[in-house]
Short mmCIF file of C-alpha atoms in Angstrom, two decimals:
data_model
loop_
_atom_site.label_atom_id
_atom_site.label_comp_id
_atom_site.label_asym_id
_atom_site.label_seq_id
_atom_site.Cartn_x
_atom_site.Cartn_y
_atom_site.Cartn_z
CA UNK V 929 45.42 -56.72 -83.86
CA UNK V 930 49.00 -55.96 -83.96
CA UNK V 931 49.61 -59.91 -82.50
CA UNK V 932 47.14 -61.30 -85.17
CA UNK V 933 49.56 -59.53 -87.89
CA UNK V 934 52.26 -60.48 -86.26
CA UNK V 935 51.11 -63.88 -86.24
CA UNK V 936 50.07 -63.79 -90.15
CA UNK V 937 54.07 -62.82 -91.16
CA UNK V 938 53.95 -58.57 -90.84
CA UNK V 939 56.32 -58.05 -88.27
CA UNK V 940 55.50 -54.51 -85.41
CA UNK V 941 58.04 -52.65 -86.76
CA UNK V 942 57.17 -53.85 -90.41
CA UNK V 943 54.43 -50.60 -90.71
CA UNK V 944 54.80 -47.32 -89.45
CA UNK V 945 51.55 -47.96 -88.32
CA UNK V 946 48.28 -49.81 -88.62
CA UNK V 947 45.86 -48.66 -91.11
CA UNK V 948 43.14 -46.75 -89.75
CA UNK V 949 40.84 -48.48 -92.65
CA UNK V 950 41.39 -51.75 -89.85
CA UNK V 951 39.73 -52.10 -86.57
CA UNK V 952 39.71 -54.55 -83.84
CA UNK V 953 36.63 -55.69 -81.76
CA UNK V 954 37.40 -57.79 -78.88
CA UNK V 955 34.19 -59.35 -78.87
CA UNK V 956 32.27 -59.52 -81.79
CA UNK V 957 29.58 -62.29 -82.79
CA UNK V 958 29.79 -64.30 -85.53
CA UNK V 959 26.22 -64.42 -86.68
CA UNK V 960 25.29 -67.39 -89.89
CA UNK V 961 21.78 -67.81 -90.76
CA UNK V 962 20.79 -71.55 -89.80
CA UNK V 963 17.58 -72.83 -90.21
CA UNK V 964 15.74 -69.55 -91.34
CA UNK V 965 17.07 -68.01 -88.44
CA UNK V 966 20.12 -65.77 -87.25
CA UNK V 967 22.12 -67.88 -84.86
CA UNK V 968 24.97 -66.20 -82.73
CA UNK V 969 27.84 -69.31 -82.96
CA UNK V 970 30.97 -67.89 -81.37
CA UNK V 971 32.03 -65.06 -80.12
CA UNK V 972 35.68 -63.46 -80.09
CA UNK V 973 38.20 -60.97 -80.90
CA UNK V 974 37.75 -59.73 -84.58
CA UNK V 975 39.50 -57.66 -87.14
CA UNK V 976 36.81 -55.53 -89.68
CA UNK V 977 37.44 -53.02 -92.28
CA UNK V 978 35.11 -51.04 -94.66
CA UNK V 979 34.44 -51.90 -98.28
CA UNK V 980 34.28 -48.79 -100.22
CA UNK V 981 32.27 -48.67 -103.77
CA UNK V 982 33.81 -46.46 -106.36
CA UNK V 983 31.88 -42.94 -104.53
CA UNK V 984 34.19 -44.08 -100.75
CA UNK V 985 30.95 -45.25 -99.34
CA UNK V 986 31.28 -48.18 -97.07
CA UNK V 987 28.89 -51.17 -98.61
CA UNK V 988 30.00 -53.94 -96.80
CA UNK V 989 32.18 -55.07 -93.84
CA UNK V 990 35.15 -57.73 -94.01
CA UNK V 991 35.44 -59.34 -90.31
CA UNK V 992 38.09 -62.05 -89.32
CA UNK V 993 37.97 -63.69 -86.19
CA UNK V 994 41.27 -64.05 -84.53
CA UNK V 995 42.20 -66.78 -82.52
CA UNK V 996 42.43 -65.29 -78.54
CA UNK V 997 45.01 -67.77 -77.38
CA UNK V 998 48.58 -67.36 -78.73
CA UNK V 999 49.85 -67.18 -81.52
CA UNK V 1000 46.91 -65.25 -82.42
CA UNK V 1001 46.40 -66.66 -86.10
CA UNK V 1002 42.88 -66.70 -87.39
CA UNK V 1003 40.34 -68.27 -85.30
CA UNK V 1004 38.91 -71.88 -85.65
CA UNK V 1005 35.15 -72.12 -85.80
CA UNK V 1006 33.02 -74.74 -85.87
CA UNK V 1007 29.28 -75.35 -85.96
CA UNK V 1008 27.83 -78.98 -85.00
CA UNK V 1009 31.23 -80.11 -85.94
CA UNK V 1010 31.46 -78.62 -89.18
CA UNK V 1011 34.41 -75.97 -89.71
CA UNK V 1012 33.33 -72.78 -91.05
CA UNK V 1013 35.30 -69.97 -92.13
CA UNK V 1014 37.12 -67.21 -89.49
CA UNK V 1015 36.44 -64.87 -92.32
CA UNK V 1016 32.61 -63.11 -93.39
CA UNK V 1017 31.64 -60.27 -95.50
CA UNK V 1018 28.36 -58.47 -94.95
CA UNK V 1019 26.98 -56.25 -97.04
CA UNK V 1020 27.69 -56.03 -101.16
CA UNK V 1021 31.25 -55.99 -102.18
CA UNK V 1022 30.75 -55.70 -105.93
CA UNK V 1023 32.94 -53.13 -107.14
CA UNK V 1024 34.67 -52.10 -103.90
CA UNK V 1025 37.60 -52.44 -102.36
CA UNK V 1026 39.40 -52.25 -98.67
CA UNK V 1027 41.21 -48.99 -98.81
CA UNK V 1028 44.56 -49.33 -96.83
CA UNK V 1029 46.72 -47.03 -97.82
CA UNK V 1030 45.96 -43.95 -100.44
CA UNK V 1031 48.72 -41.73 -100.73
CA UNK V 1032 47.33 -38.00 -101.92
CA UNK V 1033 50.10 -38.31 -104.61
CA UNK V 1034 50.03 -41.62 -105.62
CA UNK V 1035 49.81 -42.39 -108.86
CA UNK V 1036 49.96 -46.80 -108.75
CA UNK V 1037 47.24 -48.96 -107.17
CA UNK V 1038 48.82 -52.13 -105.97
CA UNK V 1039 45.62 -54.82 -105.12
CA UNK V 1040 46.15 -58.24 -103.38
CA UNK V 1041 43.10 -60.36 -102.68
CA UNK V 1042 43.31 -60.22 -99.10
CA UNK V 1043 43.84 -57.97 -96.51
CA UNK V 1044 47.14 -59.55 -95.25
CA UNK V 1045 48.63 -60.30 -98.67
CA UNK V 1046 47.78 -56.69 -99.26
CA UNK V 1047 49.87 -55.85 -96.03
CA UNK V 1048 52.80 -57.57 -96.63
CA UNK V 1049 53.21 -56.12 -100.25
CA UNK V 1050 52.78 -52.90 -98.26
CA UNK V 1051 55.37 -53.70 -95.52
CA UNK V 1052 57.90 -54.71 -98.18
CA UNK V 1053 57.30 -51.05 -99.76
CA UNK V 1054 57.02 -53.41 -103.25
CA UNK V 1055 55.93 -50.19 -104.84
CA UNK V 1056 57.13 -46.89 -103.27
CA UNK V 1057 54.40 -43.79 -103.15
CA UNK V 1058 51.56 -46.41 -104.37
CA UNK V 1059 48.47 -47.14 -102.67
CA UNK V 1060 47.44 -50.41 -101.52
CA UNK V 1061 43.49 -51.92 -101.46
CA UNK V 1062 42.32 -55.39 -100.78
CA UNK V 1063 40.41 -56.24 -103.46
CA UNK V 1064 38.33 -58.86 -101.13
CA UNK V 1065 38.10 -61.71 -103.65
CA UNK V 1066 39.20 -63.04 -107.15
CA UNK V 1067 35.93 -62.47 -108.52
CA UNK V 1068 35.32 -59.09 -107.12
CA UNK V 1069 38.84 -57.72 -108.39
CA UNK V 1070 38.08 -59.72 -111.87
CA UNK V 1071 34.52 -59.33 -112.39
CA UNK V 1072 32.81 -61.50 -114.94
CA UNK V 1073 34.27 -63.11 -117.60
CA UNK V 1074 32.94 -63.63 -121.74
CA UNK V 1075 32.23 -66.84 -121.41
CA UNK V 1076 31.86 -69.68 -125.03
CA UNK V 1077 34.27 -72.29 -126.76
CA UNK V 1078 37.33 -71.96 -125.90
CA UNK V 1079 37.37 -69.03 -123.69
CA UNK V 1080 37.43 -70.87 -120.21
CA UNK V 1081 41.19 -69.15 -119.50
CA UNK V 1082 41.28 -66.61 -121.95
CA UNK V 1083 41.23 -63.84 -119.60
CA UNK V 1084 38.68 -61.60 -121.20
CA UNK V 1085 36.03 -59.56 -119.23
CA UNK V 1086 32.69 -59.24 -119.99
CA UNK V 1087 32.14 -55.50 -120.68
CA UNK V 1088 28.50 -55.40 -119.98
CA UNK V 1089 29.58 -56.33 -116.10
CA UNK V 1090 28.99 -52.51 -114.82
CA UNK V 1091 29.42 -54.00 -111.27
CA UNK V 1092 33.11 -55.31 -111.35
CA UNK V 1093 35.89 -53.28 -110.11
CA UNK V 1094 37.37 -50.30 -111.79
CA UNK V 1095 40.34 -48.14 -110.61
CA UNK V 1096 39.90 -44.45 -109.73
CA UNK V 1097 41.17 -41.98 -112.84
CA UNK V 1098 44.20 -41.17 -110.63
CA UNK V 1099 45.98 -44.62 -111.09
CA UNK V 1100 47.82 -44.74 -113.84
CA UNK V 1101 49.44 -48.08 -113.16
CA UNK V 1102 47.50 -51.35 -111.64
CA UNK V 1103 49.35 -53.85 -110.02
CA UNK V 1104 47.63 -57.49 -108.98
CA UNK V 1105 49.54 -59.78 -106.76
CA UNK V 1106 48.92 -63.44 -107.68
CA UNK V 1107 48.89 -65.93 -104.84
CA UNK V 1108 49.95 -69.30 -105.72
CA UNK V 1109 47.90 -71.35 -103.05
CA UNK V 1110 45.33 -71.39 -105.81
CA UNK V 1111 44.97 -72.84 -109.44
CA UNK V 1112 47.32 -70.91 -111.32
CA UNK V 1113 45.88 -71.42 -114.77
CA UNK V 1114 42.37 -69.95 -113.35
CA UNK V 1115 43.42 -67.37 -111.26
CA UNK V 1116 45.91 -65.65 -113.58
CA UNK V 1117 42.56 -65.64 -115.88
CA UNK V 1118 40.82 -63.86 -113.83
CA UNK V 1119 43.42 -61.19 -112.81
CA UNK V 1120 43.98 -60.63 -116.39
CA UNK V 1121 40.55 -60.59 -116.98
CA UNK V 1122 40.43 -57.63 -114.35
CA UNK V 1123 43.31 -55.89 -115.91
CA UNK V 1124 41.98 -55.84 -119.59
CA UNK V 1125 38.93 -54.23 -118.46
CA UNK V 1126 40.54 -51.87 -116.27
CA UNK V 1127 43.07 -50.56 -119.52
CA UNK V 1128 39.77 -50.90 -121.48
CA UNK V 1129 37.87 -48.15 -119.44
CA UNK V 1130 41.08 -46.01 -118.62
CA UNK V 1131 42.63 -45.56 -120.87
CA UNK V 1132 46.58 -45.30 -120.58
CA UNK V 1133 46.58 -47.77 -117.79
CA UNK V 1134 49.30 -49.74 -117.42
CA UNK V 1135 48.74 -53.30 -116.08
CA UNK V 1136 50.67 -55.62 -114.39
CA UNK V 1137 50.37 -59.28 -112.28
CA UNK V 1138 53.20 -60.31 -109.84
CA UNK V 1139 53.65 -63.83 -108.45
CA UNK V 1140 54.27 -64.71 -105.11
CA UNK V 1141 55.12 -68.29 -105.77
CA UNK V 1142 54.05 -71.50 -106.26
CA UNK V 1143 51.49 -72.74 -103.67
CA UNK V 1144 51.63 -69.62 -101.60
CA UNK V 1145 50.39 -66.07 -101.09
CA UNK V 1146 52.99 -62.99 -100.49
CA UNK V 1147 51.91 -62.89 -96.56
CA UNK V 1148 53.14 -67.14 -97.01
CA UNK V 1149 56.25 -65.46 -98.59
CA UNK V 1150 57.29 -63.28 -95.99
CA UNK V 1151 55.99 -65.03 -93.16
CA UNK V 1152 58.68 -68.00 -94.03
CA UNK V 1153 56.07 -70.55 -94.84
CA UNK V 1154 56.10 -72.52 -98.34
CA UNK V 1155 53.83 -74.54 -99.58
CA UNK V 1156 52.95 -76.48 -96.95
CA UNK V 1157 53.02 -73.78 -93.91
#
């Protein structure tokens, strides 16, 4: 695991240690439904890590398949020559998070989309004493949005979502990191989308977005790659 970090931007000596919330599997199957039926389609070293609903029970299972040949980046994996993805989530993720780091004291809740943007805000100690959870996706850490004329950016959430992601009572300040190897007009919607309904329901929240450029995410950032790495 510690190569596939190593290989994603977050240096050994970067963290103290690897979060116990990560595991590795050395050979785990990467299982996609084909035809009606489950088909087994490569096999390989993988990285998982609990999603946790709101109660800390584990409802699904984030698993990236690292490449076993150096430099250990994520794995390429095809199917009939189509390219599928070296990252799956089973299970429901609605609501939940990847719990990295949780401080007993900590007071902010810092929440990149992925698990190694997450770990490099972590490794760069961007907020002392906070916690850091991946939130999994956009639209998990977002939820849904009010949708009519006009409102296609406005960055408003739907209140009647009781699914979408809410911090614990403990964090009193909410921090998204915004990747820039995405739209930037849509995913700064949905962040603040996330944010307004997170202030909404606790009150005394403070919210906040950070930016880790244009065309890249904070792991890009620290890893030394721009836009086109």
């Amino acid at each position: 695991m510690r190569a596939y970090l190593t290989a994603r931007g977050i240096a050994p000596g970067a963290l103290p240690s690897i979060p116990p919330a990560l595991r590795f599997l050395t050979d785990h199957p990467y299982v996609k439904k084909i035809g009606g039926e489950l088909v087994t389609v490569h096999r390989g070293p993988c990285m998982i890590a609990g999603v946790l609903n709101p109660a800390g029970e584990i409802t699904a299972v984030h698993q990236t398949w690292v490449d076993p040949e150096p430099p250990h980046g994520k794995a390429r994996i095809a199917w009939q020559g189509d390219a599928l993805p070296a990252k799956l989530v089973r299970g429901s993720k609605k609501g939940g998070a990847i719990r990295l780091v949780t401080p007993d004291d900590a007071e902010a809740l810092v929440m990149g989309e992925g698990i190694e943007t997450t770990l490099s805000a972590l490794a760069a100690d961007a907020v002392p004493g906070a916690a850091y959870w991946a939130g999994v996706d956009l639209g998990n850490m977002a939820g849904r949005a009010q949708r009519g004329a006009g409102l296609r950016y406005a960055g408003l959430p739907d209140m009647s979502d009781a699914e979408a992601f809410v911090p614990p009572p403990w964090v009193r300040r909410l921090i998204f990191i915004q990747d820039g190897d995405s739209d930037p007009r849509a995913t700064r919607h949905k962040l603040e989308c996330g944010l307004r309904r997170a202030m909404a329901l606790r009150p005394g929240l403070r919210g906040q977005i950070v930016q880790a450029g244009q065309g890249v995410d904070l792991n890009d950032v620290l890893a030394g790659r721009g836009a086109d790495g």
